[in-house]
Amino acid sequence: DDRLTPSFVHLWVSFDARGIPEDLDGHHSVFNSGLRANVDAPRNMHIVSIASLFDRDAAPPGRHVAHVYAAANEPFDEW
């Protein structure tokens, strides 16, 4: 069953690096409704990659940069 998602979101954000451990994993999956909900539930799953943990030149000194992607399963109009 190959279905298209009705919308998607890409965010690039910069944030203060203070307090972020140097050994923090660079990739994270965030499930707002938990793993027990369907992966395709509205606004449930977001993928976060903190690129500056792999390449310090990806962000200015004292900052980190993250890419957040959501293959959204709700209509685009809701965004």
mmCIF file of C-alpha atoms in Angstrom:
data_model
loop_
_atom_site.group_PDB
_atom_site.id
_atom_site.type_symbol
_atom_site.label_atom_id
_atom_site.label_comp_id
_atom_site.label_asym_id
_atom_site.label_seq_id
_atom_site.Cartn_x
_atom_site.Cartn_y
_atom_site.Cartn_z
ATOM 1 C CA ASP A 1 0.000 0.000 0.000
ATOM 2 C CA ASP A 2 1.901 3.040 -1.269
ATOM 3 C CA ARG A 3 0.131 6.175 -0.091
ATOM 4 C CA LEU A 4 1.333 9.741 -0.380
ATOM 5 C CA THR A 5 1.398 11.895 2.718
ATOM 6 C CA PRO A 6 -0.905 14.920 2.416
ATOM 7 C CA SER A 7 1.794 17.358 3.598
ATOM 8 C CA PHE A 8 5.305 17.609 4.973
ATOM 9 C CA VAL A 9 7.372 20.046 7.001
ATOM 10 C CA HIS A 10 11.101 20.811 6.982
ATOM 11 C CA LEU A 11 12.549 23.106 9.647
ATOM 12 C CA TRP A 12 16.137 24.268 9.999
ATOM 13 C CA VAL A 13 16.703 25.764 13.430
ATOM 14 C CA SER A 14 19.675 27.136 15.320
ATOM 15 C CA PHE A 15 19.863 26.990 19.094
ATOM 16 C CA ASP A 16 22.229 27.771 21.957
ATOM 17 C CA ALA A 17 24.769 24.972 22.438
ATOM 18 C CA ARG A 18 25.230 25.606 26.173
ATOM 19 C CA GLY A 19 24.273 22.566 28.195
ATOM 20 C CA ILE A 20 24.168 20.215 25.201
ATOM 21 C CA PRO A 21 26.420 17.219 25.926
ATOM 22 C CA GLU A 22 29.191 16.615 23.394
ATOM 23 C CA ASP A 23 28.257 12.913 23.261
ATOM 24 C CA LEU A 24 24.564 13.534 22.489
ATOM 25 C CA ASP A 25 23.280 11.298 19.694
ATOM 26 C CA GLY A 26 22.858 13.304 16.519
ATOM 27 C CA HIS A 27 19.696 11.638 15.214
ATOM 28 C CA HIS A 28 16.386 11.306 17.034
ATOM 29 C CA SER A 29 12.869 10.103 16.246
ATOM 30 C CA VAL A 30 10.185 11.873 18.270
ATOM 31 C CA PHE A 31 6.733 10.296 18.624
ATOM 32 C CA ASN A 32 4.269 12.780 20.114
ATOM 33 C CA SER A 33 1.610 10.093 20.601
ATOM 34 C CA GLY A 34 4.118 7.422 21.554
ATOM 35 C CA LEU A 35 5.075 4.254 19.766
ATOM 36 C CA ARG A 36 1.707 2.674 20.489
ATOM 37 C CA ALA A 37 -0.059 5.119 18.169
ATOM 38 C CA ASN A 38 0.060 4.616 14.440
ATOM 39 C CA VAL A 39 3.201 6.075 12.903
ATOM 40 C CA ASP A 40 0.950 7.855 10.414
ATOM 41 C CA ALA A 41 -1.208 9.491 13.119
ATOM 42 C CA PRO A 42 -1.470 13.285 12.626
ATOM 43 C CA ARG A 43 1.540 15.212 13.974
ATOM 44 C CA ASN A 44 2.922 12.061 15.597
ATOM 45 C CA MET A 45 6.393 11.479 14.149
ATOM 46 C CA HIS A 46 9.264 13.945 13.696
ATOM 47 C CA ILE A 47 12.836 13.145 12.719
ATOM 48 C CA VAL A 48 15.521 15.409 14.234
ATOM 49 C CA SER A 49 19.119 15.565 13.059
ATOM 50 C CA ILE A 50 21.596 17.878 14.809
ATOM 51 C CA ALA A 51 24.115 18.381 11.996
ATOM 52 C CA SER A 52 26.541 20.461 14.057
ATOM 53 C CA LEU A 53 27.248 17.464 16.314
ATOM 54 C CA PHE A 54 28.902 15.878 13.270
ATOM 55 C CA ASP A 55 30.407 19.043 11.764
ATOM 56 C CA ARG A 56 31.065 21.996 14.106
ATOM 57 C CA ASP A 57 31.443 24.263 11.057
ATOM 58 C CA ALA A 58 27.731 23.746 10.314
ATOM 59 C CA ALA A 59 26.808 26.331 12.984
ATOM 60 C CA PRO A 60 28.403 29.493 14.399
ATOM 61 C CA PRO A 61 30.485 29.163 17.577
ATOM 62 C CA GLY A 62 28.300 28.515 20.621
ATOM 63 C CA ARG A 63 25.324 27.374 18.510
ATOM 64 C CA HIS A 64 23.951 24.128 17.094
ATOM 65 C CA VAL A 65 21.842 23.642 13.997
ATOM 66 C CA ALA A 66 19.134 21.002 13.643
ATOM 67 C CA HIS A 67 17.014 19.776 10.768
ATOM 68 C CA VAL A 68 13.519 18.633 11.739
ATOM 69 C CA TYR A 69 11.418 16.723 9.230
ATOM 70 C CA ALA A 70 7.834 15.576 9.548
ATOM 71 C CA ALA A 71 6.107 13.513 6.899
ATOM 72 C CA ALA A 72 2.804 14.935 8.016
ATOM 73 C CA ASN A 73 -0.374 12.935 7.721
ATOM 74 C CA GLU A 74 -2.811 15.787 8.087
ATOM 75 C CA PRO A 75 -4.052 18.086 5.308
ATOM 76 C CA PHE A 76 -1.661 20.880 4.334
ATOM 77 C CA ASP A 77 -4.387 23.457 5.188
ATOM 78 C CA GLU A 78 -3.876 22.740 8.905
ATOM 79 C CA TRP A 79 -0.332 24.138 8.689
#
